[in-house]
Tab-separated table of C-alpha atoms and ligand atoms in Angstrom:
chain	number	residue	atom	x	y	z
A	642	UNK	CA	-27.701	8.999	-2.651
A	643	UNK	CA	-27.382	8.069	0.985
A	644	UNK	CA	-25.518	9.663	3.857
A	645	UNK	CA	-22.683	7.734	5.508
A	646	UNK	CA	-20.647	8.449	8.615
A	647	UNK	CA	-16.950	9.044	7.992
A	648	UNK	CA	-13.761	10.566	9.373
A	649	UNK	CA	-12.307	13.362	7.271
A	650	UNK	CA	-9.431	15.837	7.209
A	651	UNK	CA	-11.051	19.284	6.884
A	652	UNK	CA	-7.756	20.875	5.764
A	653	UNK	CA	-4.035	20.096	5.512
A	654	UNK	CA	-3.438	21.271	9.069
A	655	UNK	CA	-6.605	20.269	10.970
A	656	UNK	CA	-6.927	16.918	12.719
A	657	UNK	CA	-9.249	14.342	11.173
A	658	UNK	CA	-12.753	14.473	12.672
A	659	UNK	CA	-16.216	12.951	12.263
A	660	UNK	CA	-18.062	14.015	9.116
A	661	UNK	CA	-20.987	12.921	6.964
A	662	UNK	CA	-20.493	12.050	3.287
A	663	UNK	CA	-22.765	10.941	0.447
A	664	UNK	CA	-22.554	7.549	-1.248
A	665	UNK	CA	-24.169	6.931	-4.638
A	666	UNK	CA	-27.161	4.637	-5.153
A	667	UNK	CA	-26.183	1.077	-6.081
A	668	UNK	CA	-26.157	0.866	-9.906
A	669	UNK	CA	-26.511	-2.357	-11.946
A	670	UNK	CA	-22.764	-3.146	-11.730
A	671	UNK	CA	-22.224	-1.825	-8.222
A	672	UNK	CA	-21.534	-3.486	-4.904
A	673	UNK	CA	-22.225	-1.763	-1.597
A	674	UNK	CA	-19.908	-2.818	1.231
A	675	UNK	CA	-20.335	-2.236	4.967
A	676	UNK	CA	-16.734	-1.564	5.923
A	677	UNK	CA	-15.450	-3.628	8.863
A	678	UNK	CA	-11.714	-2.871	8.750
A	679	UNK	CA	-9.577	-0.247	7.063
A	680	UNK	CA	-5.773	-0.198	7.134
A	681	UNK	CA	-3.849	3.036	7.690
A	682	UNK	CA	-1.320	3.671	4.899
A	683	UNK	CA	1.357	6.358	4.950
A	684	UNK	CA	-0.244	7.589	1.694
A	685	UNK	CA	-3.345	8.451	3.772
A	686	UNK	CA	-1.173	10.776	5.836
A	687	UNK	CA	0.624	12.284	2.789
A	688	UNK	CA	-2.784	12.975	1.218
A	689	UNK	CA	-4.560	14.260	4.351
A	690	UNK	CA	-1.687	16.745	4.802
A	691	UNK	CA	-1.472	17.685	1.097
A	692	UNK	CA	2.165	16.587	0.851
A	693	UNK	CA	2.116	15.509	-2.817
A	694	UNK	CA	2.141	18.513	-5.153
A	695	UNK	CA	1.449	16.220	-8.159
A	696	UNK	CA	-1.994	15.368	-6.729
A	697	UNK	CA	-3.226	18.299	-4.636
A	698	UNK	CA	-5.719	17.293	-1.956
A	699	UNK	CA	-9.347	18.373	-2.196
A	700	UNK	CA	-11.020	18.880	1.209
A	701	UNK	CA	-12.751	17.413	3.022
A	702	UNK	CA	-10.523	14.382	2.459
A	703	UNK	CA	-11.629	10.900	3.555
A	704	UNK	CA	-8.565	8.613	3.291
A	705	UNK	CA	-8.471	4.812	3.448
A	706	UNK	CA	-7.700	2.291	0.685
A	707	UNK	CA	-7.186	-0.960	2.559
A	708	UNK	CA	-10.810	-1.955	2.909
A	709	UNK	CA	-12.433	-5.213	4.029
A	710	UNK	CA	-16.140	-5.544	4.747
A	711	UNK	CA	-19.441	-7.327	4.088
A	712	UNK	CA	-21.474	-6.934	0.950
A	713	UNK	CA	-24.756	-5.254	1.906
A	714	UNK	CA	-26.304	-4.713	-1.552
A	715	UNK	CA	-25.570	-5.758	-5.136
A	716	UNK	CA	-26.770	-4.377	-8.482
A	717	UNK	CA	-28.732	-6.630	-10.850
A	718	UNK	CA	-25.731	-7.231	-13.162
A	719	UNK	CA	-23.352	-8.274	-10.369
A	720	UNK	CA	-22.231	-11.850	-10.873
A	721	UNK	CA	-19.417	-12.586	-8.404
A	722	UNK	CA	-20.770	-11.372	-5.085
A	723	UNK	CA	-23.865	-11.852	-2.962
A	724	UNK	CA	-25.177	-10.050	0.087
A	725	UNK	CA	-23.228	-11.171	3.176
A	726	UNK	CA	-20.020	-12.066	1.314
A	727	UNK	CA	-16.690	-10.806	2.614
A	728	UNK	CA	-15.219	-8.385	0.063
A	729	UNK	CA	-12.223	-6.086	-0.273
A	730	UNK	CA	-11.361	-2.847	-2.045
A	731	UNK	CA	-7.869	-1.463	-2.515
A	732	UNK	CA	-6.501	1.721	-4.069
A	733	UNK	CA	-8.497	1.647	-7.318
A	734	UNK	CA	-12.238	2.025	-7.945
A	735	UNK	CA	-12.281	2.868	-11.655
A	736	UNK	CA	-10.323	3.159	-14.920
A	737	UNK	CA	-11.053	3.443	-18.665
A	738	UNK	CA	-10.988	-0.379	-19.047
A	739	UNK	CA	-10.148	0.052	-22.772
A	740	UNK	CA	-6.521	1.161	-23.097
A	741	UNK	CA	-3.575	-1.219	-23.456
A	742	UNK	CA	-2.649	-0.976	-19.761
A	743	UNK	CA	-6.231	-1.563	-18.574
A	744	UNK	CA	-6.567	-4.524	-20.960
A	745	UNK	CA	-3.319	-5.913	-19.542
A	746	UNK	CA	-4.859	-5.759	-16.054
A	747	UNK	CA	-2.659	-2.810	-15.089
A	748	UNK	CA	-5.452	-0.323	-14.393
A	749	UNK	CA	-3.201	1.675	-12.058
A	750	UNK	CA	-1.192	2.747	-15.118
A	751	UNK	CA	-4.263	3.569	-17.295
A	752	UNK	CA	-2.921	5.164	-20.512
A	753	UNK	CA	-5.920	7.479	-20.674
A	754	UNK	CA	-5.103	8.749	-17.195
A	755	UNK	CA	-8.592	7.618	-16.221
A	756	UNK	CA	-7.600	5.597	-13.156
A	757	UNK	CA	-9.983	6.484	-10.318
A	758	UNK	CA	-8.263	6.095	-6.980
A	759	UNK	CA	-10.297	5.204	-3.912
A	760	UNK	CA	-9.863	8.680	-2.434
A	761	UNK	CA	-8.982	12.147	-3.728
A	762	UNK	CA	-9.693	11.319	-7.403
A	763	UNK	CA	-12.269	13.399	-9.306
A	764	UNK	CA	-15.519	11.445	-8.795
A	765	UNK	CA	-16.742	10.246	-12.222
A	766	UNK	CA	-20.231	9.695	-10.747
A	767	UNK	CA	-20.457	13.282	-9.515
A	768	UNK	CA	-21.608	12.187	-6.056
A	769	UNK	CA	-18.963	14.490	-4.575
A	770	UNK	CA	-16.061	16.541	-5.977
A	771	UNK	CA	-13.655	13.673	-5.261
A	772	UNK	CA	-13.846	10.042	-4.229
A	773	UNK	CA	-14.020	9.283	-0.509
A	774	UNK	CA	-12.131	6.327	0.958
A	775	UNK	CA	-12.474	3.696	3.613
A	776	UNK	CA	-12.534	5.760	6.821
A	777	UNK	CA	-16.309	5.484	6.485
A	778	UNK	CA	-19.140	3.099	7.287
A	779	UNK	CA	-19.767	1.992	3.707
A	780	UNK	CA	-18.649	2.372	0.110
A	781	UNK	CA	-20.186	1.685	-3.308
A	782	UNK	CA	-17.800	0.246	-5.919
A	783	UNK	CA	-18.075	-1.189	-9.438
A	784	UNK	CA	-17.800	-4.998	-9.269
A	785	UNK	CA	-14.647	-5.040	-11.436
A	786	UNK	CA	-12.745	-3.354	-8.597
A	787	UNK	CA	-14.030	-5.542	-5.741
A	788	UNK	CA	-11.793	-8.405	-4.576
A	789	UNK	CA	-12.516	-11.793	-2.986
A	790	UNK	CA	-11.017	-12.471	0.446
A	791	UNK	CA	-9.813	-16.053	1.058
A	792	UNK	CA	-11.985	-17.546	3.808
A	793	UNK	CA	-9.082	-18.773	5.961
A	794	UNK	CA	-7.544	-15.308	6.407
A	795	UNK	CA	-8.224	-13.000	9.347
A	796	UNK	CA	-10.202	-10.104	7.800
A	797	UNK	CA	-8.456	-7.392	9.851
A	798	UNK	CA	-4.976	-8.684	8.967
A	799	UNK	CA	-6.088	-8.942	5.333
A	800	UNK	CA	-6.993	-5.255	4.994
A	801	UNK	CA	-3.347	-4.033	4.645
A	802	UNK	CA	-2.753	-6.529	1.840
A	803	UNK	CA	-4.912	-4.311	-0.370
A	804	UNK	CA	-2.208	-1.639	-0.564
A	805	UNK	CA	0.898	-2.509	1.470
A	806	UNK	CA	0.703	-6.131	0.295
A	807	UNK	CA	0.182	-5.613	-3.419
A	808	UNK	CA	2.664	-2.701	-3.587
A	809	UNK	CA	5.476	-5.106	-2.646
A	810	UNK	CA	4.094	-8.282	-4.235
A	811	UNK	CA	3.922	-6.647	-7.671
A	812	UNK	CA	7.562	-5.452	-8.017
A	813	UNK	CA	8.876	-8.626	-6.360
A	814	UNK	CA	7.055	-10.622	-9.069
A	815	UNK	CA	7.939	-8.222	-11.892
A	816	UNK	CA	11.668	-8.304	-11.077
A	817	UNK	CA	11.484	-12.077	-10.436
A	818	UNK	CA	12.409	-12.374	-6.764
A	819	UNK	CA	12.903	-16.062	-6.012
A	820	UNK	CA	15.470	-18.780	-5.349
A	821	UNK	CA	19.004	-17.716	-6.290
A	822	UNK	CA	18.157	-13.996	-6.024
A	823	UNK	CA	19.256	-11.629	-3.273
A	824	UNK	CA	16.601	-9.054	-2.429
A	825	UNK	CA	16.780	-6.034	-0.101
A	826	UNK	CA	13.817	-4.219	1.401
A	827	UNK	CA	14.464	-0.727	2.794
A	828	UNK	CA	12.365	0.368	5.807
A	829	UNK	CA	10.393	-1.841	8.179
A	830	UNK	CA	6.985	-0.187	8.135
A	831	UNK	CA	3.664	-1.241	6.633
A	832	UNK	CA	5.005	-1.838	3.124
A	833	UNK	CA	8.429	-3.043	4.239
A	834	UNK	CA	7.176	-5.801	6.537
A	835	UNK	CA	5.017	-7.193	3.714
A	836	UNK	CA	8.060	-7.020	1.418
A	837	UNK	CA	10.094	-9.131	3.828
A	838	UNK	CA	7.261	-11.680	4.140
A	839	UNK	CA	6.749	-12.005	0.366
A	840	UNK	CA	10.438	-12.036	-0.573
A	841	UNK	CA	11.051	-14.786	1.988
A	842	UNK	CA	7.972	-16.739	0.831
A	843	UNK	CA	9.148	-16.508	-2.805
A	844	UNK	CA	12.431	-18.159	-1.768
A	845	UNK	CA	14.785	-15.197	-2.258
A	846	UNK	CA	17.692	-14.491	0.088
A	847	UNK	CA	16.151	-11.533	1.888
A	848	UNK	CA	17.753	-8.558	3.618
A	849	UNK	CA	16.007	-5.809	5.536
A	850	UNK	CA	17.552	-2.347	5.840
A	851	UNK	CA	16.439	-0.321	8.848
A	852	UNK	CA	17.608	2.694	10.818
A	853	UNK	CA	16.547	1.050	14.020
A	854	UNK	CA	18.394	-1.569	16.132
A	855	UNK	CA	15.103	-2.313	17.874
A	856	UNK	CA	13.624	-3.855	14.695
A	857	UNK	CA	16.343	-6.493	14.138
A	858	UNK	CA	14.652	-9.364	16.007
A	859	UNK	CA	11.253	-8.673	14.417
A	860	UNK	CA	12.717	-8.517	10.915
A	861	UNK	CA	14.296	-11.946	11.413
A	862	UNK	CA	10.987	-13.347	12.655
A	863	UNK	CA	9.266	-11.908	9.576
A	864	UNK	CA	11.686	-13.827	7.348
A	865	UNK	CA	14.800	-11.669	6.825
A	866	UNK	CA	18.061	-13.627	6.400
A	867	UNK	CA	20.067	-10.450	7.047
A	868	UNK	CA	19.195	-7.258	8.894
A	869	UNK	CA	21.408	-4.321	7.954
A	870	UNK	CA	21.498	-1.147	10.039
A	871	UNK	CA	21.577	1.434	7.265
A	872	UNK	CA	23.486	4.084	9.205
A	873	UNK	CA	26.348	1.636	9.904
A	874	UNK	CA	28.746	2.028	6.946
A	875	UNK	CA	30.652	-1.176	7.696
A	876	UNK	CA	27.434	-3.223	7.671
A	877	UNK	CA	26.415	-1.598	4.384
A	878	UNK	CA	29.810	-2.118	2.733
A	879	UNK	CA	29.833	-5.804	3.654
A	880	UNK	CA	27.046	-6.231	1.055
A	881	UNK	CA	28.627	-4.200	-1.809
A	882	UNK	CA	27.705	-5.416	-5.308
A	883	UNK	CA	25.668	-8.326	-3.998
A	884	UNK	CA	21.965	-7.514	-4.571
A	885	UNK	CA	19.814	-8.361	-7.584
A	886	UNK	CA	16.983	-6.173	-6.372
A	887	UNK	CA	16.470	-3.522	-3.681
A	888	UNK	CA	13.031	-2.010	-3.017
A	889	UNK	CA	12.844	1.187	-0.979
A	890	UNK	CA	9.645	1.803	0.968
A	891	UNK	CA	11.016	4.849	2.789
A	892	UNK	CA	8.388	7.556	3.261
A	893	UNK	CA	10.863	10.459	3.594
A	894	UNK	CA	13.491	11.909	1.281
A	895	UNK	CA	16.926	10.427	1.889
A	896	UNK	CA	20.146	9.402	0.122
A	897	UNK	CA	19.596	6.325	-2.042
A	898	UNK	CA	23.181	6.297	-3.460
A	899	UNK	CA	24.527	4.004	-0.714
A	900	UNK	CA	21.849	1.416	-1.637
A	901	UNK	CA	22.585	1.641	-5.371
A	902	UNK	CA	26.219	0.757	-4.566
A	903	UNK	CA	25.004	-2.525	-3.109
A	904	UNK	CA	23.502	-3.683	-6.434
A	905	UNK	CA	25.268	-6.223	-8.634
A	906	UNK	CA	25.871	-5.581	-12.315
A	907	UNK	CA	22.399	-5.353	-13.897
A	908	UNK	CA	20.783	-5.059	-10.470
A	909	UNK	CA	17.698	-2.902	-9.999
A	910	UNK	CA	16.713	-0.375	-7.355
A	911	UNK	CA	12.941	0.112	-7.213
A	912	UNK	CA	11.361	3.084	-5.453
A	913	UNK	CA	7.893	2.522	-4.016
A	914	UNK	CA	8.036	5.007	-1.123
A	915	UNK	CA	6.789	8.375	-2.379
A	916	UNK	CA	8.125	11.094	-0.064
A	917	UNK	CA	6.948	14.684	0.004
A	918	UNK	CA	10.347	16.053	-1.110
A	919	UNK	CA	12.848	14.732	-3.699
A	920	UNK	CA	15.660	12.381	-2.736
A	921	UNK	CA	19.264	13.561	-2.714
A	922	UNK	CA	20.613	13.716	-6.316
A	923	UNK	CA	21.625	10.360	-7.737
A	924	UNK	CA	25.177	9.613	-8.884
A	925	UNK	CA	24.815	8.741	-12.580
A	926	UNK	CA	28.280	7.215	-12.491
A	927	UNK	CA	27.052	4.752	-9.895
A	928	UNK	CA	24.145	3.749	-12.172
A	929	UNK	CA	26.214	3.518	-15.378
A	930	UNK	CA	28.962	1.400	-13.826
A	931	UNK	CA	28.066	-1.467	-13.590
A	932	UNK	CA	24.908	-1.055	-15.699
A	933	UNK	CA	22.404	-0.747	-12.854
A	934	UNK	CA	18.763	0.278	-13.202
A	935	UNK	CA	16.679	2.705	-11.190
A	936	UNK	CA	12.938	2.047	-11.388
A	937	UNK	CA	9.629	2.712	-9.685
A	938	UNK	CA	6.434	0.746	-9.150
A	939	UNK	CA	2.858	1.669	-8.198
A	940	UNK	CA	0.464	-0.644	-6.329
A	941	UNK	CA	-0.845	-3.416	-8.638
A	942	UNK	CA	-3.753	-4.030	-11.018
A	943	UNK	CA	-6.966	-5.799	-10.055
A	944	UNK	CA	-5.998	-9.179	-11.545
A	945	UNK	CA	-2.654	-9.225	-9.725
A	946	UNK	CA	-4.253	-8.018	-6.483
A	947	UNK	CA	-6.620	-11.019	-6.584
A	948	UNK	CA	-3.668	-13.297	-7.399
A	949	UNK	CA	-1.813	-11.857	-4.361
A	950	UNK	CA	-4.835	-12.409	-2.081
A	951	UNK	CA	-5.146	-15.998	-3.292
A	952	UNK	CA	-1.408	-16.524	-2.728
A	953	UNK	CA	-1.805	-15.179	0.825
A	954	UNK	CA	-4.726	-17.555	1.365
A	955	UNK	CA	-2.630	-20.512	0.229
A	956	UNK	CA	0.397	-19.505	2.313
A	957	UNK	CA	-1.468	-18.067	5.284
A	958	UNK	CA	0.077	-14.610	4.952
A	959	UNK	CA	-1.502	-11.539	6.560
A	960	UNK	CA	-0.193	-8.258	7.907
A	961	UNK	CA	0.997	-7.817	11.511
A	962	UNK	CA	-1.426	-5.248	12.836
A	963	UNK	CA	-2.357	-3.025	15.756
A	964	UNK	CA	-6.109	-2.430	15.849
A	965	UNK	CA	-7.336	1.064	16.742
A	966	UNK	CA	-10.709	2.786	17.026
A	967	UNK	CA	-11.205	5.572	14.467
A	968	UNK	CA	-11.071	8.114	17.304
A	969	UNK	CA	-7.311	7.348	17.620
A	970	UNK	CA	-6.492	8.089	13.983
A	971	UNK	CA	-4.638	11.357	14.635
A	972	UNK	CA	-2.493	9.704	17.301
A	973	UNK	CA	-1.841	6.840	14.851
A	974	UNK	CA	-0.569	9.318	12.246
A	975	UNK	CA	1.855	10.829	14.810
A	976	UNK	CA	3.068	7.378	15.799
A	977	UNK	CA	3.489	6.345	12.147
A	978	UNK	CA	5.756	9.367	11.600
A	979	UNK	CA	7.864	8.245	14.546
A	980	UNK	CA	8.115	4.702	13.147
A	981	UNK	CA	6.153	3.457	16.163
A	982	UNK	CA	3.868	0.854	14.590
A	983	UNK	CA	4.149	-2.926	14.409
A	984	UNK	CA	3.578	-2.954	11.522
A	985	UNK	CA	0.259	-1.563	10.333
A	986	UNK	CA	-2.572	0.227	12.098
A	987	UNK	CA	-5.991	-1.124	11.174
A	988	UNK	CA	-9.147	0.760	12.112
A	989	UNK	CA	-11.983	-1.285	13.600
A	990	UNK	CA	-14.816	0.507	11.816
A	991	UNK	CA	-17.374	-0.531	14.458
A	992	UNK	CA	-15.909	2.383	16.412
A	993	UNK	CA	-17.382	4.825	13.887
A	994	UNK	CA	-20.878	3.916	15.053
A	995	UNK	CA	-20.085	4.970	18.660
B	1152	NAP	P1	5.464	3.501	7.092
B	1152	NAP	O1	4.700	2.383	7.703
B	1152	NAP	O2	5.534	4.803	7.788
B	1152	NAP	O3	6.962	2.938	6.814
B	1152	NAP	C1	7.968	3.719	6.242
B	1152	NAP	C2	9.317	3.260	6.761
B	1152	NAP	O4	10.317	4.083	6.174
B	1152	NAP	C3	9.511	3.448	8.266
B	1152	NAP	O5	9.031	2.376	8.999
B	1152	NAP	C4	11.018	3.594	8.380
B	1152	NAP	O6	11.635	2.304	8.489
B	1152	NAP	C5	11.421	4.210	7.063
B	1152	NAP	N1	11.685	5.669	7.219
B	1152	NAP	C6	10.834	6.631	7.588
B	1152	NAP	N2	11.432	7.831	7.607
B	1152	NAP	C7	12.694	7.615	7.233
B	1152	NAP	C8	13.820	8.466	7.037
B	1152	NAP	N3	13.751	9.779	7.278
B	1152	NAP	N4	14.985	7.906	6.621
B	1152	NAP	C9	15.065	6.580	6.403
B	1152	NAP	N5	14.022	5.739	6.577
B	1152	NAP	C10	12.858	6.244	6.983
B	1152	NAP	O7	4.891	3.830	5.642
B	1152	NAP	P2	4.201	2.851	4.554
B	1152	NAP	O8	2.727	2.897	4.727
B	1152	NAP	O9	4.914	1.584	4.533
B	1152	NAP	O10	4.492	3.684	3.210
B	1152	NAP	C11	5.819	3.942	2.804
B	1152	NAP	C12	5.846	4.877	1.613
B	1152	NAP	O11	5.319	4.205	0.479
B	1152	NAP	C13	5.004	6.144	1.757
B	1152	NAP	O12	5.703	7.216	1.138
B	1152	NAP	C14	3.755	5.821	0.983
B	1152	NAP	O13	3.073	6.948	0.514
B	1152	NAP	C15	4.339	5.026	-0.150
B	1152	NAP	N6	3.402	4.145	-0.861
B	1152	NAP	C16	3.613	3.970	-2.189
B	1152	NAP	C17	2.829	3.095	-2.904
B	1152	NAP	C18	3.099	2.861	-4.356
B	1152	NAP	O14	2.204	2.388	-5.042
B	1152	NAP	N7	4.275	3.146	-4.848
B	1152	NAP	C19	1.788	2.409	-2.268
B	1152	NAP	C20	1.608	2.605	-0.892
B	1152	NAP	C21	2.423	3.468	-0.183
B	1152	NAP	P3	12.776	1.984	9.587
B	1152	NAP	O15	12.279	2.549	10.895
B	1152	NAP	O16	12.851	0.509	9.556
B	1152	NAP	O17	14.029	2.644	9.114
B	1153	ZN	ZN1	-1.546	2.787	0.461
B	1154	ZN	ZN1	-7.139	2.656	-19.248
């Protein structure tokens, strides 16, 4: 084992602060990565503050699952990476690899419930009680879960693709967003801005729903054909029964019934935002007539994450970011809660060495 510098939440109520963690020795199939950039996801905040009762947080908690860095060591069975290569790690670092979902490349839905998430999952290697994420100087990951970064992409802007990017790419692909389809994205934050970019790139007629007038111009620049202020009933009603697909990225509980009303017959509302508290009850009538679907989606498997990165390389897509030193992480969390980020914070991990 070796000691690495990190930033950790000591409890649900304490600010994140410098800490030391242990990383395992590099095994035959392992890749050690010196982390250069780590995106800041709203899930980091939910986890640091123990907001999800389904997955209670074990402290200290080291968040971070949008990781880009340089390979510093490889095990003797590693085939795809060499020392010095740029490499990325997202939300997953392990799974059973044998069940139907894992074999289908959908490790995030592992049927044996053996998916190991990058932070706050029981650590199968026993290095620590739980896995520790990317707010740290390095990480050791099995080669199956390490992704290639297209050379033309800015590494810092690539980091958020590893969660925010794939979390929108996957449902947009699954529900076939493309020419002739009308797609709505709810919330212009980290996930939402990637949703607008991908939906537009896939050729769908794209609408962005936001609470904020101040985001209208940006949403159009990102590729939205329509920007709908969600608290304006007239603007909402103008789009009644017109959407094939609406994806909500909202990080807080709210009323999703007004969005369901905007779906066509056979349209689908997909929830990817995972708030601390339940949404307002859903009108079953509104789902039954006219045969609408309510669905959810979680990140994406390793194969699809690589496909998404390659797509971004080909189409020159990265996240719009604001770079911060790790010492500003608590301020970044406060600003994220206020919706004050355009549109993803990325930590420059050099700052951890200061
Ligand atoms: P974020 O950057 O904070 O964006 C969330 C957006 O939601 C905000 O920008 C805001 O958009 C909107 N919003 C926030 N509070 C709201 C409220 N009270 N009512 C209505 N809208 C509100 O967060 P993120 O990193 O994109 O993550 C979003 C959610 O997705 C989080 O819950 C996160 O945990 C979850 N997540 C899920 C997955 C998955 O696999 N399913 C993966 C990653 C993240 P406007 O200001 O434009 O209204
Ligand atoms: Zn995330
Ligand atoms: Zn499995």
